[in-house]
Tab-separated table of C-alpha atoms and ligand atoms in Angstrom:
chain	number	residue	atom	x	y	z
A	1	MET	CA	-71.570	-239.013	-28.307
A	2	SER	CA	-68.100	-239.175	-30.328
A	3	ILE	CA	-67.317	-239.441	-33.792
A	4	LEU	CA	-63.885	-240.345	-35.402
A	5	VAL	CA	-63.250	-239.564	-39.141
A	6	VAL	CA	-60.331	-241.184	-40.695
A	7	GLY	CA	-59.029	-241.319	-44.061
A	8	LEU	CA	-58.713	-244.974	-45.615
A	9	GLN	CA	-56.165	-244.269	-48.278
A	10	PHE	CA	-53.331	-241.760	-48.923
A	11	GLY	CA	-54.966	-238.652	-47.370
A	12	ASP	CA	-57.235	-236.434	-49.656
A	13	GLU	CA	-60.120	-238.839	-49.682
A	14	GLY	CA	-62.455	-235.785	-48.813
A	15	LYS	CA	-62.146	-235.986	-44.845
A	16	GLY	CA	-63.031	-232.499	-45.032
A	17	ARG	CA	-66.285	-232.561	-46.725
A	18	ILE	CA	-66.908	-235.632	-44.704
A	19	SER	CA	-66.042	-233.888	-41.452
A	20	GLY	CA	-67.786	-230.695	-42.165
A	21	TYR	CA	-71.150	-232.863	-42.878
A	22	MET	CA	-70.797	-234.816	-39.765
A	23	ALA	CA	-69.812	-231.604	-37.651
A	24	LYS	CA	-73.383	-229.834	-38.114
A	25	ASP	CA	-74.771	-231.592	-35.147
A	26	MET	CA	-71.521	-231.220	-33.141
A	27	THR	CA	-70.336	-228.981	-30.301
A	28	HIS	CA	-66.767	-229.623	-30.428
A	29	SER	CA	-64.238	-230.420	-33.367
A	30	VAL	CA	-60.971	-231.880	-32.362
A	31	ARG	CA	-57.672	-232.198	-34.339
A	32	PHE	CA	-55.392	-234.861	-32.948
A	33	ASN	CA	-52.691	-235.309	-35.463
A	34	GLY	CA	-50.518	-234.057	-38.135
A	35	GLY	CA	-50.179	-230.335	-38.602
A	36	PRO	CA	-49.867	-227.763	-41.518
A	37	ASN	CA	-49.091	-230.696	-43.779
A	38	ALA	CA	-52.997	-231.608	-44.010
A	39	GLY	CA	-55.076	-229.794	-46.305
A	40	HIS	CA	-58.757	-230.077	-45.824
A	41	THR	CA	-61.390	-228.568	-48.220
A	42	VAL	CA	-65.084	-227.896	-46.635
A	43	TYR	CA	-67.890	-226.033	-47.300
A	44	ASP	CA	-70.204	-224.056	-44.768
A	45	ASN	CA	-74.126	-224.073	-44.836
A	46	LYS	CA	-74.085	-221.189	-47.442
A	47	GLY	CA	-71.686	-223.125	-50.014
A	48	GLU	CA	-68.843	-220.881	-49.210
A	49	CYS	CA	-65.236	-222.912	-49.506
A	50	PHE	CA	-62.850	-222.998	-46.883
A	51	LYS	CA	-59.236	-224.450	-47.457
A	52	LEU	CA	-57.959	-225.189	-43.713
A	53	HIS	CA	-54.576	-226.908	-42.789
A	54	HIS	CA	-54.543	-226.641	-38.488
A	55	LEU	CA	-57.990	-226.025	-37.980
A	56	PRO	CA	-60.575	-228.638	-37.862
A	57	CYS	CA	-63.272	-228.446	-40.295
A	58	GLY	CA	-66.371	-228.190	-37.863
A	59	ILE	CA	-65.274	-224.707	-37.271
A	60	VAL	CA	-67.486	-223.557	-40.260
A	61	HIS	CA	-70.433	-225.117	-38.340
A	62	ASN	CA	-69.209	-223.005	-35.062
A	63	ASN	CA	-67.718	-226.058	-33.497
A	64	ILE	CA	-65.296	-225.338	-30.493
A	65	ALA	CA	-62.023	-226.136	-32.166
A	66	VAL	CA	-59.741	-228.201	-30.356
A	67	LEU	CA	-56.209	-228.790	-30.993
A	68	ASP	CA	-55.331	-231.553	-29.102
A	69	ALA	CA	-51.914	-233.033	-28.104
A	70	GLY	CA	-50.557	-235.363	-30.673
A	71	MET	CA	-50.770	-232.242	-33.271
A	72	VAL	CA	-47.931	-230.325	-34.218
A	73	VAL	CA	-48.274	-226.322	-35.101
A	74	ASP	CA	-46.681	-223.506	-37.044
A	75	ILE	CA	-47.705	-220.598	-35.247
A	76	ASN	CA	-47.237	-218.301	-38.317
A	77	LYS	CA	-49.468	-220.384	-40.268
A	78	LEU	CA	-52.253	-220.931	-37.715
A	79	ALA	CA	-52.433	-216.998	-37.341
A	80	ASP	CA	-52.923	-216.705	-41.062
A	81	GLU	CA	-55.388	-219.283	-40.965
A	82	LEU	CA	-57.036	-217.569	-38.027
A	83	GLN	CA	-57.122	-214.277	-39.992
A	84	TYR	CA	-58.426	-216.254	-43.011
A	85	VAL	CA	-61.348	-217.997	-41.263
A	86	LYS	CA	-62.197	-214.489	-39.604
A	87	ASP	CA	-62.039	-212.587	-42.789
A	88	LYS	CA	-64.620	-215.096	-44.047
A	89	GLY	CA	-67.097	-214.221	-41.446
A	90	LEU	CA	-66.088	-216.517	-38.637
A	91	ASN	CA	-65.689	-216.078	-34.850
A	92	PRO	CA	-64.038	-218.912	-33.828
A	93	THR	CA	-63.507	-220.440	-30.386
A	94	VAL	CA	-59.945	-222.219	-30.676
A	95	LEU	CA	-58.455	-224.114	-27.506
A	96	ILE	CA	-54.669	-225.991	-27.698
A	97	SER	CA	-53.388	-228.471	-25.491
A	98	GLU	CA	-50.078	-227.308	-23.739
A	99	ASN	CA	-48.380	-230.424	-24.877
A	100	VAL	CA	-48.894	-229.694	-28.951
A	101	HIS	CA	-45.322	-229.312	-30.091
A	102	ILE	CA	-44.387	-225.941	-31.731
A	103	ILE	CA	-42.915	-226.234	-35.635
A	104	THR	CA	-40.011	-223.869	-35.665
A	105	GLU	CA	-37.883	-222.322	-38.787
A	106	LYS	CA	-35.327	-224.789	-37.936
A	107	HIS	CA	-37.752	-227.769	-38.660
A	108	ILE	CA	-38.866	-226.307	-42.048
A	109	LEU	CA	-35.531	-225.653	-43.254
A	110	ASN	CA	-34.472	-228.807	-42.391
A	111	ASP	CA	-37.308	-230.665	-44.000
A	112	SER	CA	-36.846	-228.744	-47.156
A	113	LYS	CA	-33.008	-229.252	-47.553
A	114	ASN	CA	-33.186	-233.058	-46.631
A	115	ASP	CA	-36.443	-234.337	-47.923
A	116	THR	CA	-35.850	-237.885	-49.541
A	117	ILE	CA	-39.672	-239.117	-49.945
A	118	GLY	CA	-41.535	-235.692	-51.057
A	119	THR	CA	-42.852	-234.611	-48.043
A	120	THR	CA	-44.883	-231.348	-47.817
A	121	ARG	CA	-41.993	-229.530	-46.340
A	122	SER	CA	-43.781	-228.102	-43.652
A	123	GLY	CA	-41.117	-229.220	-40.876
A	124	ILE	CA	-43.503	-232.459	-39.804
A	125	GLY	CA	-40.739	-234.930	-39.736
A	126	TYR	CA	-38.441	-232.777	-37.717
A	127	VAL	CA	-40.987	-231.585	-35.344
A	128	TYR	CA	-41.803	-235.029	-34.603
A	129	ALA	CA	-38.360	-236.178	-34.305
A	130	ASP	CA	-37.833	-233.233	-31.573
A	131	ARG	CA	-40.445	-234.769	-29.793
A	132	ALA	CA	-39.132	-238.192	-29.784
A	133	LEU	CA	-35.934	-237.157	-28.482
A	134	ARG	CA	-37.678	-234.905	-26.016
A	135	ALA	CA	-35.566	-231.728	-27.439
A	136	GLY	CA	-38.982	-230.086	-28.406
A	137	PHE	CA	-41.050	-226.589	-27.716
A	138	ARG	CA	-44.383	-227.052	-26.962
A	139	ALA	CA	-47.398	-224.955	-26.712
A	140	HIS	CA	-46.507	-224.048	-23.180
A	141	ASP	CA	-43.616	-222.474	-24.280
A	142	PHE	CA	-45.429	-220.297	-26.556
A	143	LYS	CA	-48.256	-219.260	-24.372
A	144	GLN	CA	-48.082	-215.626	-24.717
A	145	GLU	CA	-47.994	-215.737	-28.509
A	146	LEU	CA	-50.927	-218.151	-28.634
A	147	GLU	CA	-53.102	-216.283	-26.112
A	148	ALA	CA	-52.233	-213.080	-28.193
A	149	LEU	CA	-54.005	-214.794	-30.934
A	150	GLY	CA	-56.655	-215.186	-28.673
A	151	ILE	CA	-56.425	-219.278	-28.323
A	152	CYS	CA	-56.560	-220.651	-24.687
A	153	LEU	CA	-54.245	-223.039	-23.475
A	154	TYR	CA	-55.239	-226.104	-21.425
A	155	LYS	CA	-53.409	-228.815	-19.496
A	156	GLY	CA	-53.932	-232.381	-19.833
A	157	ARG	CA	-57.080	-233.659	-21.460
A	158	CYS	CA	-59.261	-230.942	-22.803
A	159	PRO	CA	-61.622	-229.966	-20.195
A	160	ASP	CA	-64.423	-229.345	-22.613
A	161	LEU	CA	-64.775	-232.745	-24.035
A	162	GLY	CA	-67.193	-234.218	-21.360
A	163	ASP	CA	-69.941	-236.593	-21.922
A	164	ASP	CA	-72.407	-234.279	-22.898
A	165	SER	CA	-70.136	-232.600	-25.742
A	166	GLY	CA	-70.989	-234.099	-29.153
A	167	THR	CA	-67.363	-234.416	-30.386
A	168	LEU	CA	-65.869	-234.872	-33.816
A	169	LEU	CA	-62.154	-236.486	-34.119
A	170	GLU	CA	-60.912	-235.128	-37.242
A	171	GLY	CA	-58.088	-237.551	-38.424
A	172	ALA	CA	-55.530	-235.863	-41.223
A	173	GLN	CA	-53.846	-237.580	-43.734
A	174	GLY	CA	-54.944	-241.475	-44.132
A	175	ILE	CA	-54.124	-245.010	-42.754
A	176	MET	CA	-51.368	-245.817	-45.642
A	177	LEU	CA	-49.494	-242.538	-44.640
A	178	ASP	CA	-49.616	-244.119	-41.050
A	179	ILE	CA	-45.948	-243.863	-39.274
A	180	ASP	CA	-46.623	-247.308	-37.812
A	181	TYR	CA	-49.277	-249.145	-40.514
A	182	GLY	CA	-48.699	-247.235	-43.642
A	183	GLU	CA	-46.213	-247.631	-46.295
A	184	TYR	CA	-42.639	-246.932	-44.226
A	185	PRO	CA	-40.950	-245.023	-45.171
A	186	PHE	CA	-43.366	-243.147	-47.508
A	187	VAL	CA	-45.404	-242.092	-44.824
A	188	THR	CA	-45.963	-239.032	-42.577
A	189	SER	CA	-44.486	-238.704	-39.028
A	190	SER	CA	-47.633	-239.244	-36.770
A	191	SER	CA	-50.156	-241.864	-35.828
A	192	ILE	CA	-53.408	-241.299	-38.036
A	193	MET	CA	-55.489	-242.845	-35.372
A	194	PRO	CA	-56.297	-240.902	-31.913
A	195	SER	CA	-54.470	-241.936	-28.787
A	196	HIS	CA	-56.782	-244.238	-26.275
A	197	VAL	CA	-57.366	-240.908	-24.279
A	198	HIS	CA	-60.566	-240.400	-26.876
A	199	LYS	CA	-63.249	-242.468	-26.496
A	200	VAL	CA	-64.876	-242.869	-29.986
A	201	ASP	CA	-68.743	-244.141	-30.116
A	202	VAL	CA	-68.164	-244.523	-33.981
A	203	THR	CA	-65.517	-244.473	-36.720
A	204	VAL	CA	-66.421	-243.086	-40.291
A	205	GLY	CA	-63.889	-244.212	-42.705
A	206	VAL	CA	-63.658	-242.179	-45.780
A	207	MET	CA	-62.976	-243.708	-49.000
A	208	LYS	CA	-62.489	-242.277	-52.139
A	209	ALA	CA	-63.795	-243.812	-55.132
A	210	TYR	CA	-60.409	-243.918	-56.679
A	211	THR	CA	-56.998	-243.791	-55.807
A	212	SER	CA	-54.317	-240.723	-55.526
A	213	ARG	CA	-51.294	-240.170	-53.863
A	214	VAL	CA	-48.960	-237.231	-53.624
A	215	GLY	CA	-45.119	-237.730	-52.428
A	216	GLN	CA	-43.067	-240.597	-53.676
A	217	GLY	CA	-43.822	-244.323	-52.708
A	218	PRO	CA	-44.346	-247.306	-54.749
A	219	PRO	CA	-46.391	-246.176	-58.013
A	220	TYR	CA	-49.934	-247.055	-57.119
A	221	HIS	CA	-50.589	-248.704	-60.545
A	222	GLN	CA	-50.749	-246.869	-64.108
A	223	ASP	CA	-51.312	-243.181	-63.559
A	224	GLU	CA	-54.628	-242.026	-64.857
A	225	GLU	CA	-54.302	-238.560	-65.971
A	226	GLU	CA	-58.181	-238.367	-66.718
A	227	LEU	CA	-58.754	-239.158	-63.417
A	228	ARG	CA	-56.387	-236.273	-61.931
A	229	ASN	CA	-58.043	-234.022	-64.271
A	230	ILE	CA	-61.745	-234.569	-63.902
A	231	GLY	CA	-60.962	-234.943	-59.824
A	232	GLN	CA	-59.254	-231.978	-59.731
A	233	GLU	CA	-56.322	-233.636	-57.843
A	234	PHE	CA	-53.923	-230.958	-57.075
A	235	GLY	CA	-52.862	-230.754	-53.042
A	236	VAL	CA	-54.539	-228.255	-51.011
A	237	THR	CA	-51.100	-227.595	-49.372
A	238	THR	CA	-48.544	-227.576	-51.844
A	239	GLY	CA	-50.449	-227.383	-55.237
A	240	ARG	CA	-48.616	-230.716	-56.208
A	241	PRO	CA	-50.423	-232.525	-59.012
A	242	ARG	CA	-51.615	-236.240	-57.419
A	243	ARG	CA	-50.634	-239.540	-58.857
A	244	CYS	CA	-54.134	-241.215	-59.657
A	245	SER	CA	-55.504	-244.811	-60.086
A	246	TRP	CA	-58.232	-246.961	-59.777
A	247	LEU	CA	-59.426	-248.064	-56.678
A	248	ASP	CA	-56.832	-250.965	-55.076
A	249	LEU	CA	-59.364	-253.505	-53.351
A	250	ASP	CA	-56.418	-255.401	-51.533
A	251	GLN	CA	-55.417	-251.680	-50.206
A	252	ILE	CA	-58.849	-251.034	-48.991
A	253	ASP	CA	-59.473	-254.595	-47.317
A	254	TYR	CA	-55.909	-253.708	-45.452
A	255	ALA	CA	-57.050	-250.375	-44.378
A	256	LEU	CA	-60.605	-252.195	-43.037
A	257	GLY	CA	-58.364	-254.356	-40.933
A	258	ILE	CA	-56.733	-251.724	-39.518
A	259	VAL	CA	-59.310	-248.761	-38.913
A	260	ARG	CA	-62.297	-251.406	-38.896
A	261	PRO	CA	-64.907	-248.570	-39.547
A	262	ASN	CA	-68.500	-248.763	-38.711
A	263	VAL	CA	-69.393	-246.272	-41.616
A	264	ILE	CA	-67.677	-246.024	-44.993
A	265	ALA	CA	-68.114	-242.411	-46.323
A	266	LEU	CA	-67.647	-242.775	-50.358
A	267	THR	CA	-66.575	-239.895	-51.793
A	268	LYS	CA	-66.158	-238.300	-55.526
A	269	ILE	CA	-68.153	-241.183	-56.970
A	270	ASP	CA	-69.931	-238.315	-58.821
A	271	ILE	CA	-67.394	-237.630	-60.736
A	272	LEU	CA	-66.800	-241.056	-62.584
A	273	ASN	CA	-69.936	-240.299	-64.399
A	274	ASP	CA	-69.560	-241.052	-68.080
A	275	MET	CA	-66.497	-242.973	-67.614
A	276	ASP	CA	-65.514	-246.724	-67.618
A	277	ILE	CA	-64.782	-247.606	-64.276
A	278	TYR	CA	-61.760	-250.164	-63.440
A	279	VAL	CA	-60.629	-251.505	-60.123
A	280	TYR	CA	-57.315	-253.397	-59.157
A	281	GLU	CA	-57.220	-256.764	-57.431
A	282	HIS	CA	-54.364	-258.644	-56.748
A	283	GLY	CA	-52.163	-256.310	-59.077
A	284	LYS	CA	-54.546	-256.883	-61.780
A	285	LYS	CA	-56.799	-254.219	-63.596
A	286	ARG	CA	-60.141	-255.329	-64.247
A	287	LEU	CA	-63.313	-253.302	-65.816
A	288	ILE	CA	-66.432	-252.956	-63.721
A	289	GLY	CA	-68.668	-250.630	-65.651
A	290	ASN	CA	-70.292	-247.551	-65.044
A	291	VAL	CA	-71.564	-245.675	-62.196
A	292	ASP	CA	-74.615	-247.575	-61.303
A	293	THR	CA	-72.555	-251.168	-61.839
A	294	TYR	CA	-69.724	-249.563	-59.753
A	295	LEU	CA	-71.776	-248.506	-56.814
A	296	ASP	CA	-73.558	-252.225	-56.808
A	297	PHE	CA	-69.948	-253.668	-57.100
A	298	LEU	CA	-69.025	-251.824	-54.175
A	299	CYS	CA	-71.981	-252.560	-51.864
A	300	SER	CA	-71.851	-256.341	-52.523
A	301	ARG	CA	-67.487	-256.290	-52.349
A	302	PHE	CA	-67.831	-254.464	-48.802
A	303	PRO	CA	-71.470	-256.264	-47.966
A	304	GLN	CA	-72.033	-254.214	-44.588
A	305	ILE	CA	-72.186	-251.176	-46.277
A	306	GLU	CA	-75.678	-249.769	-46.976
A	307	LEU	CA	-76.702	-246.243	-48.554
A	308	VAL	CA	-78.020	-243.697	-46.049
A	309	SER	CA	-78.226	-240.507	-47.614
A	310	ASP	CA	-76.677	-238.242	-50.245
A	311	SER	CA	-75.009	-234.766	-48.683
A	312	PRO	CA	-75.457	-231.757	-50.376
A	313	GLN	CA	-72.257	-231.674	-51.820
A	314	GLY	CA	-72.777	-235.273	-53.850
A	315	GLU	CA	-71.011	-237.529	-51.555
A	316	MET	CA	-72.921	-240.705	-50.763
A	317	ILE	CA	-72.650	-241.759	-46.910
A	318	TYR	CA	-72.960	-245.277	-46.228
A	319	ILE	CA	-73.499	-246.974	-43.035
A	320	GLY	CA	-72.379	-250.164	-41.692
A	321	GLU	CA	-74.611	-252.661	-39.723
B	401	IMP	P1	-44.886	-234.844	-44.374
B	401	IMP	O1	-46.231	-235.384	-43.457
B	401	IMP	O2	-44.915	-233.486	-44.693
B	401	IMP	O3	-43.768	-235.305	-43.762
B	401	IMP	O4	-45.076	-235.815	-45.908
B	401	IMP	C1	-44.733	-237.097	-45.766
B	401	IMP	C2	-45.907	-237.787	-46.794
B	401	IMP	O5	-47.072	-237.613	-46.480
B	401	IMP	C3	-45.528	-237.272	-48.188
B	401	IMP	O6	-45.846	-238.049	-49.120
B	401	IMP	C4	-46.554	-236.271	-48.097
B	401	IMP	O7	-47.055	-235.937	-49.624
B	401	IMP	C5	-47.897	-236.964	-47.602
B	401	IMP	N1	-48.904	-236.153	-46.801
B	401	IMP	C6	-48.569	-235.396	-45.666
B	401	IMP	N2	-49.880	-234.930	-45.260
B	401	IMP	C7	-50.601	-235.237	-46.263
B	401	IMP	C8	-51.991	-234.937	-46.449
B	401	IMP	O8	-52.744	-234.186	-45.567
B	401	IMP	N3	-52.625	-235.302	-47.906
B	401	IMP	C9	-51.747	-236.249	-48.586
B	401	IMP	N4	-50.793	-236.580	-48.293
B	401	IMP	C10	-50.024	-235.972	-47.208
B	402	MG	MG1	-55.840	-233.070	-48.014
């Protein structure tokens, strides 16, 4: 069984929480794109909060953590992150593909000096550029350093991911930041979907009840300060305030057309209690009503979705037919 979790917006949809929730019954959690540009917040069974960048969220449920080809890794930051999870009581098993590309000081320096789109300045564009130029360093070249951290390298397809494993494929960022399908050039430098190597049984699209965005790009409608404050919309990786606005139905239709999820996990609807809720459609802002009206609206606007359960942190999980 293999479940893929993908963001339907601009990242920060709450994929971490959903991945954590889904990982409970899994044996392996796999990251396949991006690197330390990602910032995922996840809670373990005791309610302890973890903020992760490279490691998949399923690690809090003792899933084996797989850093697969397609990812880019900053070894210094990964070492700190491993120490951080160990200090919080985890004893993770981490596997890394020999083909993962390694972020160097030079990549970070270039990203910081030449950033024109508001990147996370973690060297992402430059490491993926070197990958495309066939000039990069890969995990293979840093075998000793990685093994010293207790990380095992593997060749090709991760040998652990057989038919018997329960695999959670944890996407980073969101489809609107995809290098091919996102709002180029205001995108990240990787694909948001996994490669064909990964078999996917169920795709979960994560959708936040409103829109947020860090970095540049078209202003996603009028910025709503109230949403930013009640939603605590500040980047996990950079601490930057996120621009916030109401859900854009056309953007979601576009994302659904690309990702084609079987399941939509709706996050952060609980924080909209006591607010007048709006949506944008064809560029126009429209009042929907309160949280209950909004939920009814979403279910009829996206008729394939149906309430299944509430997770402990208040996200509502919806499942398609
Ligand atoms: P980069 O991935 O650091 O090159 O940044 C490119 C764009 O993607 C910038 O607008 C970033 O703010 C955005 N971005 C990258 N990763 C994330 C993420 O995990 N969440 C939200 N935005 C992200
Ligand atoms: Mg994030």
